[in-house]
XYZ file of C-alpha atoms in Angstrom:
743
model
C -10.085 -28.254 -54.850
C -13.492 -26.496 -55.113
C -13.908 -22.729 -54.769
C -15.288 -22.873 -51.231
C -12.343 -24.956 -50.070
C -9.921 -22.585 -51.775
C -11.609 -19.653 -50.029
C -11.351 -21.268 -46.635
C -7.698 -22.180 -47.098
C -6.730 -18.706 -48.189
C -8.691 -17.140 -45.375
C -6.708 -19.258 -42.917
C -3.480 -18.275 -44.636
C -4.439 -14.632 -44.304
C -5.171 -14.884 -40.605
C -1.883 -16.653 -39.957
C -0.041 -14.105 -42.033
C -1.732 -11.211 -40.296
C -0.699 -12.567 -36.932
C 2.911 -13.022 -38.120
C 3.048 -9.482 -39.473
C 1.557 -8.203 -36.213
C 4.297 -9.938 -34.227
C 6.998 -8.465 -36.443
C 5.428 -5.029 -36.193
C 5.363 -5.271 -32.422
C 9.115 -5.893 -32.351
C 10.037 -3.262 -34.938
C 7.687 -0.490 -33.907
C 7.415 -1.178 -30.199
C 10.737 0.398 -29.333
C 9.427 3.787 -30.360
C 5.752 3.581 -29.721
C 5.521 1.814 -26.397
C 2.590 0.086 -24.918
C 0.021 0.917 -27.585
C 1.609 -1.362 -30.171
C 0.457 -4.571 -28.545
C -3.100 -3.306 -28.356
C -3.081 -2.131 -31.983
C -1.669 -5.438 -33.201
C -4.171 -7.501 -31.282
C -7.016 -5.240 -32.355
C -5.971 -5.472 -36.003
C -5.884 -9.278 -35.937
C -9.238 -9.451 -34.164
C -10.963 -7.118 -36.606
C -9.447 -8.881 -39.609
C -10.753 -12.191 -38.364
C -14.168 -10.659 -37.711
C -14.234 -9.235 -41.240
C -13.587 -12.659 -42.740
C -16.306 -14.173 -40.584
C -18.779 -11.637 -41.901
C -17.726 -12.333 -45.471
C -17.968 -16.058 -44.881
C -21.604 -15.693 -43.887
C -22.504 -13.479 -46.864
C -24.517 -15.395 -49.489
C -24.824 -12.524 -51.961
C -21.725 -13.255 -54.053
C -22.104 -13.253 -57.834
C -19.761 -16.177 -58.295
C -18.131 -15.903 -61.667
C -15.182 -18.238 -62.128
C -11.858 -16.713 -62.835
C -11.387 -15.924 -66.512
C -15.032 -16.448 -67.587
C -15.681 -12.728 -67.821
C -12.569 -12.276 -69.901
C -11.203 -9.787 -67.408
C -9.574 -12.242 -65.072
C -10.845 -10.237 -62.071
C -11.966 -13.259 -60.088
C -14.956 -13.045 -57.695
C -16.637 -9.716 -56.932
C -19.763 -8.482 -55.210
C -22.788 -8.032 -57.474
C -23.155 -4.278 -56.946
C -22.114 -1.060 -58.575
C -18.711 -1.049 -56.877
C -17.672 -4.120 -58.862
C -17.911 -2.180 -62.099
C -16.402 1.048 -60.792
C -12.911 1.372 -62.187
C -11.977 3.902 -59.546
C -13.269 1.900 -56.596
C -10.937 0.634 -53.885
C -11.417 -1.468 -50.825
C -11.341 0.228 -47.472
C -7.959 -1.168 -46.721
C -6.329 0.069 -49.953
C -7.820 3.535 -50.139
C -5.203 6.220 -50.458
C -2.436 3.977 -51.884
C -0.891 4.105 -55.325
C -1.376 1.527 -58.059
C 1.707 -0.483 -57.153
C 0.597 -0.983 -53.589
C -3.096 -1.505 -54.336
C -4.553 -4.840 -53.269
C -6.715 -6.778 -55.670
C -10.250 -7.049 -54.321
C -10.355 -10.755 -54.843
C -7.296 -11.015 -52.667
C -9.032 -8.889 -50.025
C -11.796 -11.497 -49.977
C -9.315 -14.335 -49.629
C -9.558 -15.528 -53.284
C -6.408 -15.910 -55.404
C -5.798 -13.990 -58.619
C -6.387 -16.309 -61.533
C -3.154 -15.465 -63.344
C -0.862 -15.837 -60.329
C 0.608 -19.056 -59.070
C 1.733 -17.355 -55.841
C -1.542 -15.655 -55.042
C -1.768 -16.986 -51.498
C 1.485 -15.517 -50.256
C 1.200 -12.345 -52.334
C -2.265 -11.561 -51.017
C -1.190 -11.988 -47.422
C 2.012 -10.031 -47.872
C 0.430 -7.152 -49.786
C -2.471 -6.726 -47.406
C -0.207 -6.977 -44.363
C 1.967 -4.182 -45.769
C -1.050 -1.950 -46.018
C -2.189 -2.748 -42.522
C 1.296 -2.084 -41.134
C 0.442 1.546 -41.784
C -1.792 1.317 -38.704
C 1.268 0.734 -36.551
C 3.112 3.636 -38.118
C 0.087 5.785 -37.327
C 0.467 4.912 -33.651
C 3.264 7.445 -33.248
C 0.884 10.113 -34.489
C -1.726 8.881 -32.009
C 0.727 9.097 -29.106
C 1.709 12.584 -30.218
C -1.926 13.665 -30.296
C -2.483 12.203 -26.846
C 0.495 14.079 -25.359
C -0.687 17.273 -26.991
C -4.176 16.744 -25.568
C -2.722 16.198 -22.103
C -0.702 19.407 -22.289
C -3.713 21.419 -23.428
C -5.870 19.807 -20.740
C -3.308 20.628 -18.017
C -3.355 24.324 -18.916
C -7.135 24.522 -19.248
C -7.716 22.510 -16.075
C -5.549 24.930 -14.097
C -7.618 27.850 -15.415
C -10.842 26.061 -14.455
C -9.596 25.437 -10.904
C -8.696 29.103 -10.667
C -12.263 29.979 -11.609
C -13.703 27.466 -9.137
C -11.599 28.921 -6.338
C -10.528 27.331 -3.061
C -13.262 27.099 -0.481
C -15.882 24.946 1.164
C -15.650 22.052 -1.266
C -11.874 21.628 -0.868
C -12.087 21.913 2.916
C -14.840 19.305 3.039
C -12.764 16.962 0.903
C -9.769 17.776 3.118
C -11.470 16.365 6.214
C -12.907 13.357 4.350
C -9.546 12.321 2.927
C -7.923 13.219 6.234
C -9.892 10.414 7.869
C -8.443 7.945 5.351
C -4.933 9.207 6.070
C -5.654 9.042 9.797
C -6.594 5.367 9.392
C -3.160 4.761 7.859
C -1.475 6.415 10.839
C -3.489 4.293 13.269
C -2.600 1.067 11.449
C 1.128 1.615 12.010
C 0.713 1.722 15.810
C -1.926 -0.949 16.463
C 0.241 -4.056 16.562
C 3.006 -2.422 18.590
C 0.538 -1.370 21.281
C -1.243 -4.729 21.576
C 1.827 -6.990 21.501
C 2.529 -6.929 25.271
C -1.045 -8.051 25.977
C -1.553 -10.270 22.926
C 1.543 -12.325 23.686
C -0.099 -13.496 26.900
C -3.316 -14.578 25.197
C -1.632 -16.202 22.198
C 1.566 -17.473 23.826
C 3.743 -15.700 21.280
C 7.388 -16.559 20.922
C 9.971 -13.912 20.036
C 9.984 -14.859 16.305
C 6.169 -14.723 16.248
C 6.169 -11.289 17.843
C 8.702 -10.099 15.289
C 6.632 -11.397 12.386
C 3.489 -9.783 13.768
C 5.297 -6.473 13.958
C 6.471 -6.655 10.332
C 3.377 -8.181 8.719
C 1.538 -4.853 8.620
C 4.345 -3.280 6.575
C 4.349 -6.216 4.165
C 0.591 -5.895 3.696
C 0.846 -2.149 3.137
C 3.600 -2.743 0.584
C 1.361 -5.028 -1.478
C -1.651 -2.750 -1.051
C 0.184 0.404 -2.145
C 1.290 -1.195 -5.405
C -2.049 -2.833 -6.224
C -4.410 0.003 -5.282
C -2.132 2.639 -6.763
C -2.215 0.890 -10.130
C -5.963 0.341 -10.025
C -6.710 3.970 -9.135
C -5.350 5.103 -12.510
C -7.674 2.679 -14.293
C -10.976 2.547 -12.376
C -10.859 5.854 -10.483
C -9.506 7.354 -7.273
C -12.724 7.379 -5.287
C -13.852 3.858 -6.185
C -10.443 2.327 -5.477
C -10.131 4.142 -2.151
C -13.576 2.913 -1.094
C -12.628 -0.689 -1.910
C -9.288 -0.511 -0.091
C -10.756 1.110 3.029
C -13.566 -1.451 3.085
C -11.047 -4.300 3.080
C -9.130 -2.595 5.883
C -12.281 -2.119 7.985
C -13.565 -5.667 7.537
C -10.319 -7.405 8.465
C -9.541 -4.980 11.281
C -12.947 -5.893 12.720
C -12.299 -9.630 12.337
C -8.842 -9.357 13.917
C -10.496 -8.096 17.077
C -12.345 -11.390 17.536
C -10.145 -14.170 16.122
C -8.367 -16.228 18.786
C -5.429 -17.982 17.158
C -2.105 -16.463 16.197
C -2.339 -17.538 12.545
C -5.807 -16.067 12.132
C -4.792 -12.815 13.782
C -1.679 -12.635 11.607
C -3.717 -13.126 8.426
C -6.293 -10.510 9.417
C -3.612 -7.922 10.151
C -1.932 -8.732 6.834
C -5.208 -8.268 4.933
C -5.941 -5.113 6.923
C -2.533 -3.772 5.925
C -3.186 -4.589 2.268
C -6.387 -2.563 2.469
C -4.927 0.516 4.117
C -1.891 0.412 1.808
C -3.851 2.290 -0.844
C -4.576 5.230 1.419
C -1.439 7.382 0.998
C -0.954 7.108 -2.802
C -4.629 7.677 -3.587
C -5.392 10.354 -0.988
C -2.609 12.707 -2.080
C -3.290 12.194 -5.786
C -7.047 12.572 -5.320
C -6.780 15.785 -3.292
C -4.142 17.365 -5.554
C -6.527 17.186 -8.520
C -8.888 19.620 -6.792
C -6.162 22.136 -5.876
C -4.942 25.075 -7.948
C -1.221 25.557 -8.407
C -0.692 28.280 -5.792
C -2.504 26.279 -3.058
C -1.278 22.775 -3.827
C 1.938 22.505 -1.808
C 0.520 24.188 1.277
C -2.714 22.226 1.486
C -1.131 18.863 0.722
C 1.192 19.569 3.654
C -1.762 20.432 5.891
C -3.298 17.107 4.856
C -0.218 15.310 6.245
C -1.259 16.401 9.736
C -3.939 13.711 9.781
C -1.252 11.028 9.847
C -0.023 12.642 13.060
C -3.595 12.789 14.377
C -3.922 9.065 13.670
C -0.856 8.337 15.826
C -2.177 10.520 18.637
C -5.574 8.808 18.432
C -3.987 5.349 18.640
C -1.793 6.342 21.601
C -4.684 7.909 23.493
C -6.993 4.942 22.912
C -4.311 2.480 23.993
C -3.670 4.549 27.119
C -7.386 4.645 27.937
C -8.383 1.067 27.071
C -5.637 -1.566 27.209
C -4.639 -1.278 30.909
C -8.284 -1.732 31.950
C -8.240 -5.507 32.154
C -11.762 -5.504 33.568
C -13.099 -4.650 30.110
C -13.149 -8.286 29.081
C -15.238 -11.421 29.024
C -14.709 -15.043 28.162
C -16.767 -18.084 27.260
C -15.031 -21.002 28.862
C -11.364 -21.423 28.048
C -11.890 -21.428 24.268
C -12.921 -17.801 23.727
C -11.466 -14.756 25.442
C -12.086 -11.092 24.673
C -9.734 -8.870 26.626
C -9.280 -5.122 26.679
C -6.629 -5.076 23.939
C -9.219 -6.499 21.547
C -11.507 -3.576 22.371
C -8.623 -1.302 21.413
C -8.199 -3.096 18.041
C -11.913 -2.638 17.390
C -11.825 1.072 18.248
C -8.879 1.570 15.892
C -11.094 0.592 12.952
C -13.381 3.601 13.508
C -11.385 6.124 11.394
C -11.513 3.802 8.405
C -15.260 3.246 8.777
C -15.833 6.996 9.148
C -13.752 7.657 6.019
C -15.870 5.210 4.006
C -19.098 6.844 5.149
C -17.856 10.343 4.344
C -16.272 9.378 1.027
C -19.586 8.132 -0.363
C -20.776 11.755 -0.399
C -17.830 13.008 -2.467
C -17.441 12.871 -6.281
C -14.767 11.244 -8.382
C -11.773 13.288 -9.482
C -12.801 15.287 -12.580
C -9.231 15.107 -13.834
C -9.496 11.327 -13.924
C -12.691 11.589 -15.970
C -11.102 14.000 -18.463
C -8.072 11.753 -18.864
C -10.455 8.944 -19.745
C -12.615 10.911 -22.183
C -15.639 11.441 -19.894
C -16.320 15.100 -20.553
C -19.858 15.458 -19.213
C -19.161 13.760 -15.896
C -16.089 15.932 -15.326
C -17.958 19.123 -16.236
C -20.756 18.365 -13.759
C -18.260 17.817 -10.919
C -16.304 20.993 -11.679
C -19.575 22.922 -11.781
C -20.432 21.451 -8.376
C -17.058 22.599 -7.013
C -17.584 26.085 -8.433
C -21.156 26.490 -7.193
C -20.352 25.115 -3.713
C -17.464 27.531 -3.241
C -19.315 30.528 -4.656
C -22.367 29.981 -2.448
C -20.139 29.645 0.621
C -18.356 32.909 -0.278
C -21.631 34.779 -0.739
C -21.679 34.898 -4.557
C -24.458 32.465 -5.524
C -25.210 34.439 -8.689
C -21.867 33.657 -10.292
C -22.216 31.228 -13.196
C -19.721 28.547 -14.168
C -18.475 29.967 -17.474
C -16.775 26.843 -18.850
C -18.761 25.086 -21.564
C -16.219 22.735 -23.149
C -13.201 21.032 -21.623
C -10.427 19.304 -23.493
C -10.425 15.532 -23.162
C -7.564 13.184 -23.927
C -7.767 11.013 -27.043
C -8.650 7.449 -26.111
C -7.655 4.103 -27.549
C -10.431 1.584 -28.048
C -9.750 -1.256 -25.619
C -13.164 -2.890 -25.794
C -13.258 -6.664 -25.963
C -16.608 -7.899 -27.237
C -17.379 -11.405 -26.015
C -20.862 -11.563 -27.452
C -24.110 -12.311 -25.662
C -23.492 -16.037 -25.445
C -20.389 -15.894 -23.240
C -20.728 -17.175 -19.670
C -20.578 -14.633 -16.859
C -17.423 -16.112 -15.378
C -15.740 -15.956 -18.780
C -16.665 -12.290 -19.099
C -15.276 -11.539 -15.665
C -12.104 -13.479 -16.407
C -11.525 -11.516 -19.596
C -12.301 -8.207 -17.876
C -9.908 -8.910 -15.004
C -7.220 -10.112 -17.387
C -7.628 -6.993 -19.499
C -7.521 -4.797 -16.378
C -4.357 -6.528 -15.195
C -2.649 -5.944 -18.538
C -3.702 -2.292 -18.512
C -2.353 -1.764 -14.988
C 0.891 -3.563 -15.760
C 1.331 -1.653 -19.031
C 0.769 1.636 -17.195
C 3.334 0.626 -14.576
C 5.894 -0.121 -17.279
C 5.510 3.385 -18.712
C 6.796 4.743 -15.396
C 10.159 3.320 -16.536
C 9.878 4.576 -20.118
C 12.730 6.824 -21.344
C 10.679 9.924 -20.577
C 10.335 9.113 -16.855
C 13.145 6.616 -16.235
C 15.654 9.006 -14.686
C 13.017 10.639 -12.483
C 11.730 7.261 -11.308
C 15.168 5.925 -10.390
C 16.021 9.103 -8.504
C 12.723 9.032 -6.644
C 13.247 5.372 -5.776
C 16.596 6.204 -4.193
C 15.183 9.134 -2.207
C 12.121 7.193 -1.001
C 14.248 4.206 -0.006
C 16.849 6.230 1.902
C 14.203 8.271 3.726
C 12.146 5.255 4.714
C 15.122 3.104 5.702
C 16.427 5.705 8.130
C 13.085 7.039 9.420
C 11.300 3.757 10.181
C 14.505 2.097 11.350
C 15.176 4.844 13.889
C 11.576 5.329 15.037
C 11.373 1.635 15.985
C 14.943 1.600 17.315
C 14.210 4.483 19.697
C 11.490 2.643 21.722
C 13.588 -0.519 21.783
C 16.542 1.451 23.104
C 14.319 3.042 25.741
C 13.107 -0.411 26.713
C 16.694 -1.641 26.894
C 17.689 1.274 29.116
C 14.698 0.532 31.340
C 15.863 -3.060 31.700
C 19.369 -1.925 32.576
C 18.055 0.477 35.175
C 15.740 -2.228 36.538
C 18.585 -4.713 36.737
C 20.694 -2.211 38.627
C 18.131 -2.267 41.428
C 18.177 -6.059 41.826
C 18.522 -7.238 45.443
C 20.716 -10.267 46.119
C 20.282 -12.590 49.149
C 22.862 -15.276 49.912
C 22.573 -18.281 52.297
C 19.382 -17.109 53.961
C 17.361 -19.535 56.121
C 13.614 -19.034 56.352
C 11.268 -21.273 58.402
C 7.494 -21.225 59.013
C 6.952 -17.946 57.123
C 3.972 -17.068 54.918
C 4.710 -14.942 51.843
C 1.531 -13.242 50.620
C 2.958 -10.113 49.011
C 4.680 -9.363 45.720
C 8.210 -10.642 45.307
C 10.063 -8.650 42.650
C 13.537 -8.186 41.211
C 15.423 -10.403 43.641
C 18.105 -13.078 43.434
C 18.323 -15.728 46.202
C 21.403 -17.946 46.254
C 22.046 -21.016 48.440
C 18.966 -20.375 50.536
C 17.072 -22.886 52.726
C 13.284 -22.708 53.107
C 11.491 -25.054 55.510
C 7.731 -25.305 55.915
C 7.138 -21.938 54.217
C 3.977 -20.881 52.406
C 3.916 -18.806 49.204
C 0.254 -17.861 48.742
C -1.689 -15.418 46.560
C 1.305 -13.522 45.334
C 3.052 -12.322 42.212
C 6.642 -13.120 41.374
C 8.367 -10.747 38.949
C 11.971 -11.250 37.913
C 12.677 -13.640 40.749
C 15.624 -16.063 40.554
C 16.385 -18.815 43.088
C 19.778 -20.514 42.642
C 21.146 -23.587 44.454
C 18.363 -23.390 47.054
C 16.472 -26.008 49.087
C 12.672 -26.040 49.551
C 11.394 -28.617 52.055
C 7.730 -29.160 52.953
C 6.798 -25.854 51.332
C 3.451 -24.895 49.848
C 2.928 -22.758 46.702
C -0.649 -21.650 45.980
C -2.179 -19.220 43.458
C 1.132 -17.936 42.108
C 1.378 -15.664 39.055
C 4.895 -15.196 37.790
C 6.886 -13.559 35.022
C 10.562 -13.962 34.279
C 10.876 -16.192 37.351
C 13.142 -19.257 37.448
C 14.449 -21.849 39.923
C 17.960 -22.951 38.930
C 19.709 -25.991 40.419
C 17.160 -26.129 43.264
C 15.849 -29.111 45.251
C 12.169 -29.520 46.221
C 11.316 -32.087 48.929
C 7.690 -32.890 49.830
C 6.508 -29.639 48.249
C 3.037 -28.981 46.806
C 2.284 -26.608 43.857
C -1.420 -25.786 43.649
C -2.978 -23.476 41.030
C 0.306 -21.907 39.988
C 2.012 -21.074 36.712
C 5.323 -22.402 38.016
C 5.513 -24.993 35.282
C 8.324 -27.486 35.193
C 10.126 -25.526 32.460
C 10.652 -22.779 35.069
C 12.599 -25.316 37.120
C 15.991 -25.361 35.414
C 18.188 -28.348 36.351
C 16.144 -28.777 39.544
C 15.202 -31.969 41.437
C 11.710 -32.861 42.626
C 11.477 -35.376 45.503
C 7.959 -36.416 46.573
C 6.612 -33.107 45.167
C 3.298 -32.603 43.353
C 1.730 -30.133 40.852
C -2.070 -29.754 41.031
C -4.380 -27.619 38.854
C -1.712 -25.694 37.036
C -2.763 -22.374 35.526
C -3.016 -22.112 31.790
C -0.667 -19.537 30.402
C 2.545 -18.724 28.633
C 6.160 -18.348 29.591
C 6.849 -14.630 29.348
C 10.420 -13.479 29.226
C 9.757 -9.745 29.596
C 8.709 -7.791 32.644
C 5.440 -6.020 31.893
C 3.294 -4.035 34.233
C 0.931 -1.104 34.027
C 3.676 1.474 34.516
C 5.685 0.109 31.599
C 2.579 0.001 29.418
C 1.750 3.609 30.178
C 5.337 4.578 29.376
C 5.126 2.945 25.925
C 1.922 4.826 25.100
C 3.265 8.077 26.501
C 6.484 7.876 24.479
C 4.552 7.169 21.283
C 2.197 10.034 22.059
C 5.091 12.469 22.545
C 6.923 11.231 19.452
C 3.832 11.696 17.308
C 2.930 15.075 18.772
C 6.479 16.304 18.173
C 5.893 16.367 14.398
C 3.317 19.156 14.770
C 5.847 22.020 14.520
C 7.450 20.398 11.485
C 4.063 20.033 9.824
C 3.213 23.687 10.387
C 6.569 24.965 9.137
C 6.523 22.781 6.023
C 2.962 23.828 5.166
C 3.756 27.540 5.464
C 7.028 27.368 3.514
C 6.334 24.656 0.922
C 5.150 27.089 -1.772
C 7.649 29.781 -0.779
C 11.017 27.994 -0.791
C 10.110 25.069 -3.032
C 9.854 21.308 -2.677
C 13.527 20.485 -3.293
C 14.910 22.938 -0.745
C 12.425 21.703 1.828
C 13.277 18.059 1.143
C 17.044 18.442 1.007
C 17.238 20.914 3.898
C 15.141 18.800 6.237
C 17.132 15.679 5.315
C 20.453 17.390 6.055
C 19.255 18.637 9.458
C 17.879 15.153 10.249
C 21.255 13.696 9.273
C 23.046 16.041 11.670
C 20.586 15.243 14.460
C 21.478 11.547 14.162
C 24.917 12.234 15.655
C 23.292 13.413 18.879
C 22.116 9.837 19.405
C 25.514 8.983 20.843
C 24.649 11.186 23.823
C 21.403 9.337 24.549
C 22.458 7.375 27.609
C 19.274 7.821 29.618
C 15.581 7.272 29.103
C 14.711 10.980 29.116
C 17.524 11.779 26.656
C 16.302 9.151 24.193
C 12.740 10.484 24.384
C 13.988 14.012 23.677
C 16.044 12.815 20.696
C 13.064 10.882 19.369
C 10.940 14.021 19.435
C 13.707 16.070 17.798
C 14.221 13.615 14.953
C 10.493 13.225 14.304
C 9.857 16.964 14.298
C 12.626 17.619 11.761
C 12.137 14.680 9.413
C 8.394 15.223 8.904
C 9.139 18.195 6.629
C 11.076 15.851 4.333
C 8.132 13.486 4.109
C 5.704 16.297 3.308
C 7.949 17.627 0.552
C 8.462 14.132 -0.847
C 4.699 13.502 -1.002
C 4.074 16.781 -2.831
C 6.971 16.201 -5.224
C 5.778 12.694 -6.101
C 2.302 13.960 -6.914
C 3.606 16.701 -9.207
C 6.334 14.820 -11.083
C 4.044 12.329 -12.835
C 1.108 12.943 -15.211
C -2.447 12.230 -14.118
C -2.774 8.919 -15.946
C 0.324 7.560 -14.144
C 0.196 9.473 -10.860
C -1.221 6.903 -8.440
C 0.605 4.071 -10.211
C 3.971 5.763 -9.648
C 3.043 6.920 -6.135
C 1.847 3.435 -5.201
C 5.040 1.813 -6.477
C 7.262 4.275 -4.599
C 5.197 3.859 -1.432
C 5.503 0.075 -1.739
C 9.273 0.498 -2.004
C 9.054 2.697 1.089
C 7.460 -0.127 3.093
C 10.070 -2.600 1.879
C 12.791 -0.221 3.048
C 10.947 0.098 6.377
C 11.042 -3.669 6.888
C 14.775 -3.759 6.129
C 15.485 -0.759 8.351
C 13.527 -2.133 11.297
C 15.154 -5.566 11.008
C 18.691 -4.170 10.776
C 18.450 -1.398 13.353
C 16.753 -3.428 16.078
C 19.370 -6.173 15.772
C 21.946 -3.760 17.240
C 19.932 -2.823 20.351
C 22.105 -3.379 23.392
C 25.161 -4.057 21.212
C 26.241 -0.750 19.728
C 24.843 2.640 18.746
C 27.474 3.346 16.119
C 26.029 1.146 13.377
C 22.455 2.533 13.488
C 23.824 6.086 13.634
C 26.077 5.530 10.614
C 23.357 3.767 8.621
C 20.753 6.449 9.326
C 23.017 9.436 8.718
C 24.495 7.901 5.571
C 21.057 7.152 4.101
C 19.778 10.645 4.888
C 22.877 12.286 3.416
C 22.533 10.275 0.208
C 18.836 11.091 0.006
C 19.404 14.828 0.420
C 22.099 14.823 -2.278
C 19.933 12.934 -4.771
C 16.918 15.131 -3.998
C 18.753 18.149 -5.385
C 19.071 16.356 -8.737
C 15.289 16.165 -9.141
C 13.342 18.810 -11.080
C 11.609 21.531 -9.066
C 7.822 21.487 -9.500
C 6.857 24.643 -7.616
C 4.768 26.961 -9.772
C 4.005 24.326 -12.415
C 0.569 23.191 -13.498
C -0.441 19.658 -12.585
C 0.499 17.395 -15.486
């Protein structure tokens, strides 16, 4: 074999060997050094390959065959380093004689006096390069030390910047994003009674529409939370809110159930990033003594979002005149106007957020010193000018930044744009996933599992009960309505015109001859074993109306919605249906009074959290996060037992307000605790994951609790109280973060 062929073969052997050693190093070292090992191994292999490529293209070798110079040194570069007895290659510098790699081996050329040069060269060089993996532990140690120093210095800088105009401006901007999240929770529940008429929704379809928002928010919380730790809080929040706004707008106009379902799912995915990013973003502008209080004040915007949604539904949806249609294919009713109006907070948040800077803490964690310094100077100068001290100068000149690992992937200038984007997205995915895995590393594993249990128990009980309350109120309304049902037996009616509303009546074994039912509404009407002869039905609008075991003789139905499926086991003799109305079979009784009651109950339930918000904000930094969380959970647990006394509509509304007002303090404490337990480079990732788990628990709680409506109260009470008791117990096992600097 010629020398060039030997060089190529040994170069290939080296690359294969380097990859094998890298794999072994990943397994052996990875247990201690975590996520950085994979990156180091891949980077080492890539650079080694690049080095051989450069050497392959180098034509300046002084090719002296092995043994011709009498020294048996093989090939060497024709420069002064070849004759320097003390010279070493870059890879072997600092090693003793036994470990030193022969320079010919470094170039991929075998030693002339060795029959096993190929394997020896690969093995020896790989041993040297394994030192890079051992150095990773030192790198991780330096990074942790940098983060600790940065945390202390950053707290001092925030103290110098003060709390003032800048933080309050950011408070209202991020409050709009949190308000949009609060609105999203209520939208579908408010529009369902009207949307089911337009879309002919069955009970399973209505149930799926109610849960799809939570599923979307679950996905969005996890995705946007992970991205915010990699590409920035502000940029990720802008993207997520934009997705929410666009699909909320589209959902106002789409006509079909499937399209509406998809738009609400996508809208939920967008708004899912709001809570994890907003709290993390705002906390990184707050000094230690202000953090708990002002994060609790921020929670009030979620309440404001619920109040906004209730008020808009109250003002818009019952006004059926606010609608238009183009033929029978396109209809735009008042509930669609409400959906459109509910997108305004998200749009306003996007507009306001464009004027705010990125979190300086995020920049410092990613080695961007100058950008972070400029933002902190802006915070300082804004606050000082507002306080009347414009002459005060920002004294900080240098800020500690965290040591970075080179994650650059160079594709060259010739790579196609789609290939570059594919590699970038793949790299970003691996970075996000790797960061998520560190949340379960030994350092944070216990904290994460405890927080998962607390988040799950809180969400399961809170969302399960808050949806169960309105359903129970609705059930009690139905019972009260049914108690007022009038029953008529064996009545005979002849030559009578009915042109008024017939409601909540049962007619058994009646006989109707030559009667006219014209321009009227039938609500909860039931005719059983009755005879209709030569009767005339015109322009009838009905709901929950049925004819059971009835006989119709020579009867005409004109422009009615009394479709044949409303005639249960009935006979039609010489009877005709003409120009039937288009519509859906609705099983529920719905009128304006019931609609107003739904909005009013939601309004009261949301407003009831105001006292809890105020108390938690004032006491959060005084009694601590854990006492607030555990204490509120215990009181909420006790309040659950009062549910057994809720036998009337007014009692259930009062209990709803009581539970909401108490439990909100737990949520505020849990949000603050989550922000403070995780370091800045993992904060939104951990918060997003826990918030996604929260939405999953909400879906389970809603599904389980509502299945017992009208059956028993005992099971929901036991589930809710048990979950809250477990959550309060586990909360006390978490570390207290009051008075600590932000990691």
